[in-house]
XYZ file of C-alpha atoms in Angstrom:
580
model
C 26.372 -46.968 -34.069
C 24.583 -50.308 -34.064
C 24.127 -52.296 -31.097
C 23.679 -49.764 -28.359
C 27.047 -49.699 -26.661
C 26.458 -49.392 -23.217
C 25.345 -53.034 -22.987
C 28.141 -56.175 -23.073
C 28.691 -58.388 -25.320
C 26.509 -60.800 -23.100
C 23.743 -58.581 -22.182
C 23.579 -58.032 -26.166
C 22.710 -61.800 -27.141
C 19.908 -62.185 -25.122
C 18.842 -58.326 -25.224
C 19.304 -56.791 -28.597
C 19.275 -53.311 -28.687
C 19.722 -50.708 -31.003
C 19.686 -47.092 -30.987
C 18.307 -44.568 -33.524
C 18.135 -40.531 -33.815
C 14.744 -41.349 -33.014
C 14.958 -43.673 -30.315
C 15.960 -46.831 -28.419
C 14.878 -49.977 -29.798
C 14.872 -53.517 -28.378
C 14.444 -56.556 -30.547
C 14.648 -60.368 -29.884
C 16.833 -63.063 -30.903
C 15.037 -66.189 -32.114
C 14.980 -69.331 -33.691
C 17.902 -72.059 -34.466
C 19.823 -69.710 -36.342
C 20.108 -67.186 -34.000
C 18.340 -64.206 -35.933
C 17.783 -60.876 -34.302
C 14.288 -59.570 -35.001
C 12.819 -55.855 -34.695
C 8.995 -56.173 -35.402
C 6.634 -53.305 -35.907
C 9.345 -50.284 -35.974
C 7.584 -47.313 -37.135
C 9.475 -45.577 -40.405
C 6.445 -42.713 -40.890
C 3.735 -40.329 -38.593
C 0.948 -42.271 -37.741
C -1.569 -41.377 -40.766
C -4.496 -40.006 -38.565
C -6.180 -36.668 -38.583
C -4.506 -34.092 -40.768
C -2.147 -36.499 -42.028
C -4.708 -38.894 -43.484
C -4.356 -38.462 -47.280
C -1.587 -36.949 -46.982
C 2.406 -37.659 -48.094
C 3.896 -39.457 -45.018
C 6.298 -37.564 -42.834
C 9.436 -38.645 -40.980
C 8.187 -40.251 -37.445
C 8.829 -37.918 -34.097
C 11.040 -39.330 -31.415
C 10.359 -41.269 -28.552
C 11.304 -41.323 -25.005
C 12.479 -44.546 -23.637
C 12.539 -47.970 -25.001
C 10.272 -48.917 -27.936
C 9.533 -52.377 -27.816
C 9.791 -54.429 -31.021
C 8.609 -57.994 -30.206
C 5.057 -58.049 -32.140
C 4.399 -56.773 -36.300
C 2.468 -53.703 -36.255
C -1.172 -53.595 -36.810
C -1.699 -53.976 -40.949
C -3.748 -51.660 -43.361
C -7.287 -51.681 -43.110
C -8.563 -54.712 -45.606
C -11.042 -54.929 -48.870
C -11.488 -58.621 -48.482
C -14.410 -59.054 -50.494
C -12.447 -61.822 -52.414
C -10.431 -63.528 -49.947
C -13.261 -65.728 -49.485
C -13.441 -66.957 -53.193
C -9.727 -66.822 -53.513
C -8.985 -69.354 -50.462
C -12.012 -71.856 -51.579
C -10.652 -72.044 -54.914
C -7.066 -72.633 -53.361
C -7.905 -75.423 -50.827
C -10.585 -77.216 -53.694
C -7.372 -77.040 -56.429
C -4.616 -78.659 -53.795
C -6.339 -82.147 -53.738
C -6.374 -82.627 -50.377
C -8.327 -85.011 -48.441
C -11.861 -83.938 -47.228
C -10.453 -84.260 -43.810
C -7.701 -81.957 -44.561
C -9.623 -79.928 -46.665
C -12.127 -79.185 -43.717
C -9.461 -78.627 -41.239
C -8.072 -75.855 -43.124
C -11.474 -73.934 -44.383
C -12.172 -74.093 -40.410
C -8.874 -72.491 -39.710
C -9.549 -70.009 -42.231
C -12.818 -69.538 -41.306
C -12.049 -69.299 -37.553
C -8.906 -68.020 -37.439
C -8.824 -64.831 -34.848
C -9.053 -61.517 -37.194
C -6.115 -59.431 -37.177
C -6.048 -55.918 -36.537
C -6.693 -53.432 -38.895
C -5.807 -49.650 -38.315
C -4.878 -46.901 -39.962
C -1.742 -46.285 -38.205
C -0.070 -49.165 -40.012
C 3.346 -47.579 -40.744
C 6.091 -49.845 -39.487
C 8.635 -52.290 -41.002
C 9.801 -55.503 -38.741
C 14.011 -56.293 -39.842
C 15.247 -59.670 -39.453
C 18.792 -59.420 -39.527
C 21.963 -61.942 -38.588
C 24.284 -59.208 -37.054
C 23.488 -55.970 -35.982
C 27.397 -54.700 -36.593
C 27.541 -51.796 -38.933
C 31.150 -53.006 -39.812
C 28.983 -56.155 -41.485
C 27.422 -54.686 -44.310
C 25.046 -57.020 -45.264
C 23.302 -56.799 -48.422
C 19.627 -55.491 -47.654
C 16.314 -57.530 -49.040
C 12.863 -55.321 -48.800
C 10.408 -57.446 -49.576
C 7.105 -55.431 -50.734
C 3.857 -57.325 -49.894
C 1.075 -58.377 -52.800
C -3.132 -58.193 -52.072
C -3.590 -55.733 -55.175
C -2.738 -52.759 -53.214
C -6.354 -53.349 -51.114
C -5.210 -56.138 -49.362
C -2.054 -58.179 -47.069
C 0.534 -57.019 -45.034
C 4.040 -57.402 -44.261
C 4.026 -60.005 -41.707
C 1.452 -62.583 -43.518
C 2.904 -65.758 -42.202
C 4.543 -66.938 -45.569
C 7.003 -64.344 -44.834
C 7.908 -64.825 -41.365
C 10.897 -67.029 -42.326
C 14.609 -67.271 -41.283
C 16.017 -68.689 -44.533
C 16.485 -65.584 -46.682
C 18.524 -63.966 -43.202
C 20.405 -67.020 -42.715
C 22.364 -66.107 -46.118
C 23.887 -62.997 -44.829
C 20.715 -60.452 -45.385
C 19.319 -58.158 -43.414
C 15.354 -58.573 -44.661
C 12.753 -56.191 -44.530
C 9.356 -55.866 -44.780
C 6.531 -53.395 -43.991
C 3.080 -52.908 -44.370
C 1.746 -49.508 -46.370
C -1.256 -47.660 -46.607
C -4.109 -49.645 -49.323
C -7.605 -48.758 -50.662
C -9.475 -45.989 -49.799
C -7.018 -44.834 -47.338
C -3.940 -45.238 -49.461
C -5.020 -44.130 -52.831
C -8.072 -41.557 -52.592
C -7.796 -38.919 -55.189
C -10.082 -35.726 -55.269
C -9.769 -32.217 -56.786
C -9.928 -30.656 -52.953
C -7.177 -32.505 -51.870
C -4.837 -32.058 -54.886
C -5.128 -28.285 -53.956
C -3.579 -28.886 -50.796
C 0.104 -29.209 -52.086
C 2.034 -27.231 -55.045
C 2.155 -30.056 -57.090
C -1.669 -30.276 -57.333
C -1.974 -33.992 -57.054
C -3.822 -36.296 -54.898
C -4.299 -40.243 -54.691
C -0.664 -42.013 -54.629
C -0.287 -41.697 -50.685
C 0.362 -45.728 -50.053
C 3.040 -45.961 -52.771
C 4.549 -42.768 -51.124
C 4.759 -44.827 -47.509
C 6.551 -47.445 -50.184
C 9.347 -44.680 -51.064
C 9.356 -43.640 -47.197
C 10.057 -46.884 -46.268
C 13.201 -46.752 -49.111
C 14.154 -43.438 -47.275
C 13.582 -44.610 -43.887
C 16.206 -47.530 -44.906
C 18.805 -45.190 -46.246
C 19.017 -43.459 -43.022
C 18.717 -46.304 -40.488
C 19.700 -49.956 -41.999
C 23.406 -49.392 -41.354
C 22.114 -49.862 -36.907
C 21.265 -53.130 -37.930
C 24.275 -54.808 -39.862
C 23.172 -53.686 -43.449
C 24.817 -52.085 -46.632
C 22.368 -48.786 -47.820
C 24.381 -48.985 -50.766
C 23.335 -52.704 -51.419
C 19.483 -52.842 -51.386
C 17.418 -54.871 -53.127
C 13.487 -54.423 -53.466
C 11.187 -57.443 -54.456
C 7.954 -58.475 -54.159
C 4.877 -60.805 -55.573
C 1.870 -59.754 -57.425
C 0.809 -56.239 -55.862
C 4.037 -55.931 -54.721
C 5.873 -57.097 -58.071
C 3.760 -54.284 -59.729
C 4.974 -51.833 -57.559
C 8.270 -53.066 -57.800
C 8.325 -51.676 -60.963
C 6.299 -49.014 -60.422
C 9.421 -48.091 -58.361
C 12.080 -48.192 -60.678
C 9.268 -45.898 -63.110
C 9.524 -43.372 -60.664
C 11.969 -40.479 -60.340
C 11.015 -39.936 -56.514
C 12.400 -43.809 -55.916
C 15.791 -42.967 -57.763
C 18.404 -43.981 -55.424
C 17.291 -45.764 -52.954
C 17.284 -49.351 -54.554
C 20.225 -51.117 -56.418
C 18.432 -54.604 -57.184
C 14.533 -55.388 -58.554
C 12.912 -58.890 -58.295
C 9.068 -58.657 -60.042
C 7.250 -61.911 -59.334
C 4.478 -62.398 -61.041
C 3.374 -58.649 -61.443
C -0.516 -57.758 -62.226
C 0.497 -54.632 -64.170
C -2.143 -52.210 -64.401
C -0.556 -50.375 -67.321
C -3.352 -48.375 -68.492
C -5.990 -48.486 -65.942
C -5.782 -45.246 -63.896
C -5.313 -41.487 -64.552
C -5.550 -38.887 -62.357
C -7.205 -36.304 -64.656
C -7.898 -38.180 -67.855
C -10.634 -41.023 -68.602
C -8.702 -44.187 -68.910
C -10.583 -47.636 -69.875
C -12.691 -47.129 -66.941
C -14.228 -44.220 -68.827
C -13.575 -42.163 -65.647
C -10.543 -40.379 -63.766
C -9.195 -41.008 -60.906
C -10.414 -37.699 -59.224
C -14.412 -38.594 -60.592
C -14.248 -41.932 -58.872
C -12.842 -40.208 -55.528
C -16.021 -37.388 -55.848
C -18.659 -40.465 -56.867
C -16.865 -41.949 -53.054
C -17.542 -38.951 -51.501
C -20.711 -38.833 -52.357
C -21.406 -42.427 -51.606
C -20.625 -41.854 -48.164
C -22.855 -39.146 -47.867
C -21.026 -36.112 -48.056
C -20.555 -33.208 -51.118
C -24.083 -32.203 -52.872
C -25.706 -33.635 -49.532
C -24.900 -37.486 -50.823
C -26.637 -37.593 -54.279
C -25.984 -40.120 -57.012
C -22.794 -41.944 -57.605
C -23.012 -41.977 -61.090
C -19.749 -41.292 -62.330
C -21.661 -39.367 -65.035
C -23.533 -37.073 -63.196
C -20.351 -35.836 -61.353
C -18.539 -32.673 -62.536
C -15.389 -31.041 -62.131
C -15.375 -27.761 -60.404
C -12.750 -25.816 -59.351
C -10.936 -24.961 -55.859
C -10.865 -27.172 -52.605
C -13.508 -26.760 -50.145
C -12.055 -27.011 -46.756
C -14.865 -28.006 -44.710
C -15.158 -31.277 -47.265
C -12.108 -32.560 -46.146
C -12.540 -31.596 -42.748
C -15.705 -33.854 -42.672
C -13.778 -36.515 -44.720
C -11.130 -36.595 -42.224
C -13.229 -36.550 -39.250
C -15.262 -39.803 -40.599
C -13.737 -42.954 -38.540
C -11.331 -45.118 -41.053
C -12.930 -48.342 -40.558
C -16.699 -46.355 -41.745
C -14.679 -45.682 -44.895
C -12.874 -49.407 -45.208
C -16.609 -50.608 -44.680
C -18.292 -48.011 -47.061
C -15.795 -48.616 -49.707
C -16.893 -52.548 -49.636
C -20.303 -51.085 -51.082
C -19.020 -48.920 -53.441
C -19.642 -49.684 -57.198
C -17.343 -52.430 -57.874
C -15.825 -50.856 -60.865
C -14.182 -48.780 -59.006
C -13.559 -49.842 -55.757
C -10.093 -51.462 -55.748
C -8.147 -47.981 -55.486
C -4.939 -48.508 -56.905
C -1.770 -45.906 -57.859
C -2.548 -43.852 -60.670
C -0.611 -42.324 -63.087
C -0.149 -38.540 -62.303
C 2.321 -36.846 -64.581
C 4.722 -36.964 -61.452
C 5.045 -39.371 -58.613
C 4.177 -42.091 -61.269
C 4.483 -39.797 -64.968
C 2.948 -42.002 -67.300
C 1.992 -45.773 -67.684
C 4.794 -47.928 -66.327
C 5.186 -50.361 -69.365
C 5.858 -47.219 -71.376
C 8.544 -45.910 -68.960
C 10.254 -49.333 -69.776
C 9.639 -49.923 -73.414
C 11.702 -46.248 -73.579
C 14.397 -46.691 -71.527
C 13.498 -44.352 -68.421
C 13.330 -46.552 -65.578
C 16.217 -46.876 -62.927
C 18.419 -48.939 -64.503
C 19.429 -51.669 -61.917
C 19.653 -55.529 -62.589
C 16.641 -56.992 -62.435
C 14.569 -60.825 -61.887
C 11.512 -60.930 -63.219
C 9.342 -64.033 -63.859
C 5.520 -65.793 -62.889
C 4.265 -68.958 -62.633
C 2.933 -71.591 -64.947
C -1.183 -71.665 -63.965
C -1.469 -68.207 -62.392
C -5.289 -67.845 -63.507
C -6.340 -71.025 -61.709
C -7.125 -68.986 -58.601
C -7.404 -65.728 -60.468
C -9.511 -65.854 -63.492
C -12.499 -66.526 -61.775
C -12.312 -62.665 -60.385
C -12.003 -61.119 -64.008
C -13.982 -63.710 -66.535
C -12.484 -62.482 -69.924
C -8.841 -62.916 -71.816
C -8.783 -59.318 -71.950
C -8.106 -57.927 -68.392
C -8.659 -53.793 -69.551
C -12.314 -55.157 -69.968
C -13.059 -56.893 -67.148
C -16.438 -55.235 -66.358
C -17.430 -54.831 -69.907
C -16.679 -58.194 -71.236
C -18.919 -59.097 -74.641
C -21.099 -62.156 -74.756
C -20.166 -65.142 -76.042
C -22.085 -64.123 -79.317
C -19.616 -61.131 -79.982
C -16.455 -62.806 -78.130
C -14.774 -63.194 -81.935
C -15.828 -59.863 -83.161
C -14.305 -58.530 -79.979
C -11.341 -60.206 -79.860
C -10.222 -59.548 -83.924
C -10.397 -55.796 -82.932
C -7.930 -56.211 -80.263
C -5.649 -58.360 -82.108
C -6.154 -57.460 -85.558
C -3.528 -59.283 -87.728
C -2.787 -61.680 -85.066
C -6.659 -62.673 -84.671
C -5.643 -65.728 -86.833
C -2.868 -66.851 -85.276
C -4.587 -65.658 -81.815
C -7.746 -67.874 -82.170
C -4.920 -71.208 -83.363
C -3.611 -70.994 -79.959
C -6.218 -70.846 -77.936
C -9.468 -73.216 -79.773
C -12.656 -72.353 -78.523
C -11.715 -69.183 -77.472
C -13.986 -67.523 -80.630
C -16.854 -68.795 -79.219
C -16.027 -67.612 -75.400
C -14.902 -71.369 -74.332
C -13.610 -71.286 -70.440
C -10.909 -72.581 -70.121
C -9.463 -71.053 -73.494
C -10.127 -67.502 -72.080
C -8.570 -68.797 -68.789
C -5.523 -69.553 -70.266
C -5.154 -66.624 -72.431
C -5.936 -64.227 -69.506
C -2.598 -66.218 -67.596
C -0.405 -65.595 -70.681
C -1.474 -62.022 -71.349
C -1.684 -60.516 -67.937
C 1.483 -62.494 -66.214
C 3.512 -63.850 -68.771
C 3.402 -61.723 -71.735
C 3.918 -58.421 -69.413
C 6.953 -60.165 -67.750
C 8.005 -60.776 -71.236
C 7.399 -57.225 -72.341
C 8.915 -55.965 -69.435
C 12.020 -58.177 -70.029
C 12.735 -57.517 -73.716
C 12.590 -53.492 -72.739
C 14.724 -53.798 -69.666
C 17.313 -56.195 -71.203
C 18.164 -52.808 -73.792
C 20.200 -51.024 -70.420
C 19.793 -53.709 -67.844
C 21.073 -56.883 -66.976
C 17.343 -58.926 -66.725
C 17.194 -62.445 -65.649
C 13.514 -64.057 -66.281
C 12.089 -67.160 -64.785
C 9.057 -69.529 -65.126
C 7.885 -71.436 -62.140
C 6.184 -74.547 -62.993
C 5.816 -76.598 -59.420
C 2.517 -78.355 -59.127
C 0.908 -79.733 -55.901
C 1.665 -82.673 -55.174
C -1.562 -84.695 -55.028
C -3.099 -86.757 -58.314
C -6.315 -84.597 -57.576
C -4.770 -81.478 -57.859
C -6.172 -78.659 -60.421
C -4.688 -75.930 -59.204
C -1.255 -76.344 -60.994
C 1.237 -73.750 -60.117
C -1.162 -71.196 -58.723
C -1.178 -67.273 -58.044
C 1.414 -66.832 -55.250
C 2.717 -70.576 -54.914
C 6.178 -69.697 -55.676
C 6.299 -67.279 -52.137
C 6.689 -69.549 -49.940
C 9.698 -71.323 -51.736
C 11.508 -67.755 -51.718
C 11.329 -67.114 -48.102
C 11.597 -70.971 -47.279
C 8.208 -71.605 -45.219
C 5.994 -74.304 -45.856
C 3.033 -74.643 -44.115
C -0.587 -76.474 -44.285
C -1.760 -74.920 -47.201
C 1.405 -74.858 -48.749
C 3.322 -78.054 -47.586
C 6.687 -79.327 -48.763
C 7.936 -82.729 -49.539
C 12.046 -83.577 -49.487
C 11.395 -82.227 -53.866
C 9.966 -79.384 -52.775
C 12.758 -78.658 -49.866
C 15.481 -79.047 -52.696
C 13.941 -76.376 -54.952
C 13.082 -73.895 -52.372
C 16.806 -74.275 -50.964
C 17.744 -73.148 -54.556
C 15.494 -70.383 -55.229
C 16.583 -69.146 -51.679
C 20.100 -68.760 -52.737
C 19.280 -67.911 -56.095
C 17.338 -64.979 -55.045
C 20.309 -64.068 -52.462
C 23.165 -64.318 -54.409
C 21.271 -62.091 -57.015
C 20.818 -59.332 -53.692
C 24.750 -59.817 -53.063
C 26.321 -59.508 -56.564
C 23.371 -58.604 -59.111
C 23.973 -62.449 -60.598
C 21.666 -65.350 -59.239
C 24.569 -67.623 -60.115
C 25.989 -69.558 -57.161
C 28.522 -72.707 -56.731
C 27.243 -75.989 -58.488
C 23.957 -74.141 -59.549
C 22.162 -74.899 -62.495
C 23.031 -72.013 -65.161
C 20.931 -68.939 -64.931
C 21.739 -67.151 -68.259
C 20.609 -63.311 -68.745
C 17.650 -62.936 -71.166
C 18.463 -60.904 -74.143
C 16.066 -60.215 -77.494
C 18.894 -62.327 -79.252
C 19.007 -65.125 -77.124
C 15.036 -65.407 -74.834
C 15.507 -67.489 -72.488
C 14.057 -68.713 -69.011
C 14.979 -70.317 -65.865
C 12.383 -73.049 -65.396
C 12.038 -73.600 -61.405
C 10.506 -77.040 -61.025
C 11.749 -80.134 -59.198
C 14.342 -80.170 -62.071
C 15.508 -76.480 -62.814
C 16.729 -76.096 -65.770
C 17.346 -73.206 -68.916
C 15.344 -73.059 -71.925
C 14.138 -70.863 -74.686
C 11.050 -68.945 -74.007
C 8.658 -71.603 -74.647
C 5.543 -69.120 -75.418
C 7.725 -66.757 -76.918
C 5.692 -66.271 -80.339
C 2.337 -66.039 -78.323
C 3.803 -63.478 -76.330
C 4.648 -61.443 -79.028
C 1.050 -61.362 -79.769
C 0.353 -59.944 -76.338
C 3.164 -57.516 -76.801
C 1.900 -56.016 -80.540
C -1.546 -55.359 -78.330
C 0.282 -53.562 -75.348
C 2.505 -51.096 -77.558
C -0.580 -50.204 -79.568
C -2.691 -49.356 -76.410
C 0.518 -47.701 -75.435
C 0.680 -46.079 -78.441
C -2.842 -44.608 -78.006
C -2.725 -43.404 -74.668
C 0.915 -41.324 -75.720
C -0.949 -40.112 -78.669
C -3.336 -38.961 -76.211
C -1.732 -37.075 -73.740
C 0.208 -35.347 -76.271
C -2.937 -34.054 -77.769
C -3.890 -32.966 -74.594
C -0.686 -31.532 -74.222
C -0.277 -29.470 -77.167
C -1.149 -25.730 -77.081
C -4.176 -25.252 -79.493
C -2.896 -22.897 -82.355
C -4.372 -19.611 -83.475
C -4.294 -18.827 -87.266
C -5.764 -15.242 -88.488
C -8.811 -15.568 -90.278
């Protein structure tokens, strides 16, 4: 049942409603198009109390009407670089100084949204609310590094995506602190033994919440598509690496995915040096709590065994937004808590899941943009993103470099000039290729063995003379959903191409090919025949024009890949006993 039926027809335009097991929901219908809109439904338990850090659980029924006119409140924030990001944005469009003031003023003034804990709700934009019209289903899985955004940032409050027949959906999750603690005590709390990993469970909820529900409001459960940019690229295909996601998705679109391959384990030292449970104890401590708040020196903290009860009591009884705060003066090594590879939810690093063929095989977009690092690199200052906070002096930036590329070095140090010696702008552009491009290309070449993969590049520029920023971090978002803004203004070019990449991206969700009538040919990549869809004010197909330095990359990743396998099956293997 959709609609609920004991309205007419009449009633129904102006008054959407529509009823779940749950509960009785009532939307709007807005805009020229006519799209009905259910804002800030909740698809989990508020997190509080007992439940914080803690798998979500179905939510509990209402009585009477829920109200859906507003987006829910969003995760608590890390902001520490939203500041740098958006000053590096504004100074790289070109704009005037007038402009340019105007918008660091709205920025700087603009009323703070709020932050809570219980975040868990989706809003649904759909164009019929029939069950009998099965629209394909878009979820759209916010970026912010999983510390920061939501899912109703205003770049994807749009009605174009809808407007082709989808029912689109989008939802905010739990991030930081909050979403992704991990500690030996709370591991003990559930058979599997694992903590950290509860914001990319709300992600799976959501899936599940879908399943059940989407059919109320016009759309196909059996026709879903997930995508997402940047956080949410990565856990796009952190999604289709993990079993517990199996099912509940039948399309993937990565956009420019900051895959942190290697980065976190939950009980073995990664590059950090640490594990995830050490950092969450080193937390603990730093907000006072456990040993009577010592040091937070990741050293000086050791495992020991069993939960203590009364610890989590007192970490559950602190108020969320002391921990969003204390978390902002936590060593900042460690304080962007991310998903974590546990043997489980997420069994080992994604890239590997890929490069052998266990991921959910579903057709898949992948692709980033041509300048990522121009807003990015700033916030990691070396080629090498694994050694961000241990980067080597420009003295020993060669010696450093020839161990991580070995044979390439040569061919390495040709394509970048300068780079030897630590030069900028070399180690700018090497950081773009090797953390966006080369891991969509990586990812692509593995997929394409079971999957159908298509792979873009997006190369639009600002349009302004002045302009530095290129085609930034992000600037292909608000060409997907179709909303241009200040900061991200259109011209009758700019129109044309996000009309396209609208229906590319929908015609993908329909039929699993991007293809549409009169379109310029999107061609599946393949390792015999790599090849791109370049989305500028001309789109066109080409060959992979980095292709041979993203081979480099690709050497690198397997061999790290190789040497964390090696590692856990060391760990793995029972220790034999021979008689003396």
């Amino acid at each position: 049942m959709g609609a609920y039926e004991i309205h007419s027809e009449e009633v129904r335009l102006t008054k959407p409603y529509v009823k779940l097991e749950d509960g009785l929901l009532l939307g709007k219908r807005k805009g020229r198009r006519k799209i009905y809109e259910f804002r800030g439904v909740p698809y989990a338990a508020p997190p509080l109390g007992k439940r914080r850090w803690k798998a979500p659980e179905p939510p509990a029924p209402w009585v009477g009407t829920k109200t859906c006119f507003r987006d829910g409140p969003i995760a608590f924030q890390l902001a520490v670089s939203l500041q740098e990001f958006m000053e590096d944005l504004v100074s790289g469009m070109g704009f005037s100084r007038t402009k340019a003031l105007l918008i660091r003023a709205l920025v700087k003034f603009a009323p703070p949204r709020k932050e809570d804990e219980n975040c868990l709700t989706l809003s649904i934009r759909t164009p019929s609310l029939e069950p009998s019209a099965c629209q394909p289903v878009m979820v759209w899985i916010h970026g912010g590094g999983y510390v920061d955004g939501s899912g109703s940032e205003p770049m994807y409050n749009g009605h174009a995506i809808p407007s082709q027949g989808i029912v689109y959906v989008s939802f905010n999750y739990r991030l930081g602190v909050l979403g992704f603690l991990a500690h030996p005590a709370l591991g003990e709390e559930n058979s599997e033994g694992l903590s950290g990993n509860y914001g990319f469970l709300d992600q799976i909820q959501a899936l599940r919440w879908i399943q059940g529900n989407i059919r109320r409001f016009g759309g196909d459960p059996s026709n879903v598509t997930i995508f997402g940019e940047s956080g949410g690229g990565d856990a796009v295909l952190r999604l289709m690496a993990s079993p517990l996601a199996k099912g509940l998705f039948h399309k993937a679109i990565s956009q420019s995915p900051g895959t942190f391959h290697e980065i976190g384990f939950l009980r073995e030292k990664g590059v950090m040096g640490c594990t995830a449970e050490e950092i969450g104890r080193a937390f603990v401590r730093h907000c006072g709590l456990e040993d009577g708040g010592g040091s937070e020196d990741l050293s000086g903290v050791k495992d020991d065994d069993g939960a203590d009860q009364r610890l989590l009591d007192k970490l559950r009884a602190l108020p969320a937004v002391y921990l969003a705060e204390r978390v902002k003066t936590f060593d900042e090594r460690f304080r962007e808590f991310n998903p974590i590879i546990d043997g489980h939810i997420i069994p080992k690093p994604v890239l590997d899941t890929f490069r052998s063929d266990n991921q959910t095989s579903v057709p898949l977009i992948i692709g980033c943009n041509a300048h990522e690092h121009s807003v990015t690199f700033r916030f990691v200052g070396t080629p090498i993103f694994d050694h961000r906070f241990d980067r080597p002096s420009s003295s020993h930036t060669q010696n450093f470099l020839e161990q991580e590329f070995g044979e390439d070095s040569s061919a390495f140090f040709a394509h970048y000039p300068g780079i030897e010696s630590g030069d900028t702008e070399a180690c700018a552009q090497a950081f773009n290729d090797g953390f966006y491009g080369a891991k969509c290309f990586f990812i692509a070449k593995a997929a394409a063995v079971s999957n159908t993969v298509f792979l873009y590049h997006f190369e639009r520029e600002p349009h302004s003379p002045k302009q530095t920023a290129g085609a930034f971090h992000a600037a292909e978002v608000c060409f997907v959903h179709g909303t241009p803004n200040m900061v991200f203004p259109m011209n009758e070019q700019d129109r044309l191409l996000s009309k396209k990449m609208v229906l590319y991206w929908t015609q993908f969700a329909k039929t699993g090919d991007p293809n549409f009538a009169n379109s310029e040919r999107w061609s599946p990549f393949s390792a015999t025949a790599q090849s791109w869809l370049k989305l500028n004010h001309k789109v066109e197909q080409s060959e992979v024009t980095k292709a041979a330095i993203y081979e480099i990359f690709c050497r690198r990743l397997d061999r790290t890949l190789d040497r964390i396998s090696a590692s856990q099956q060391q760990k793995a293997a029972p220790v034999s006993h021979q008689d003396s």
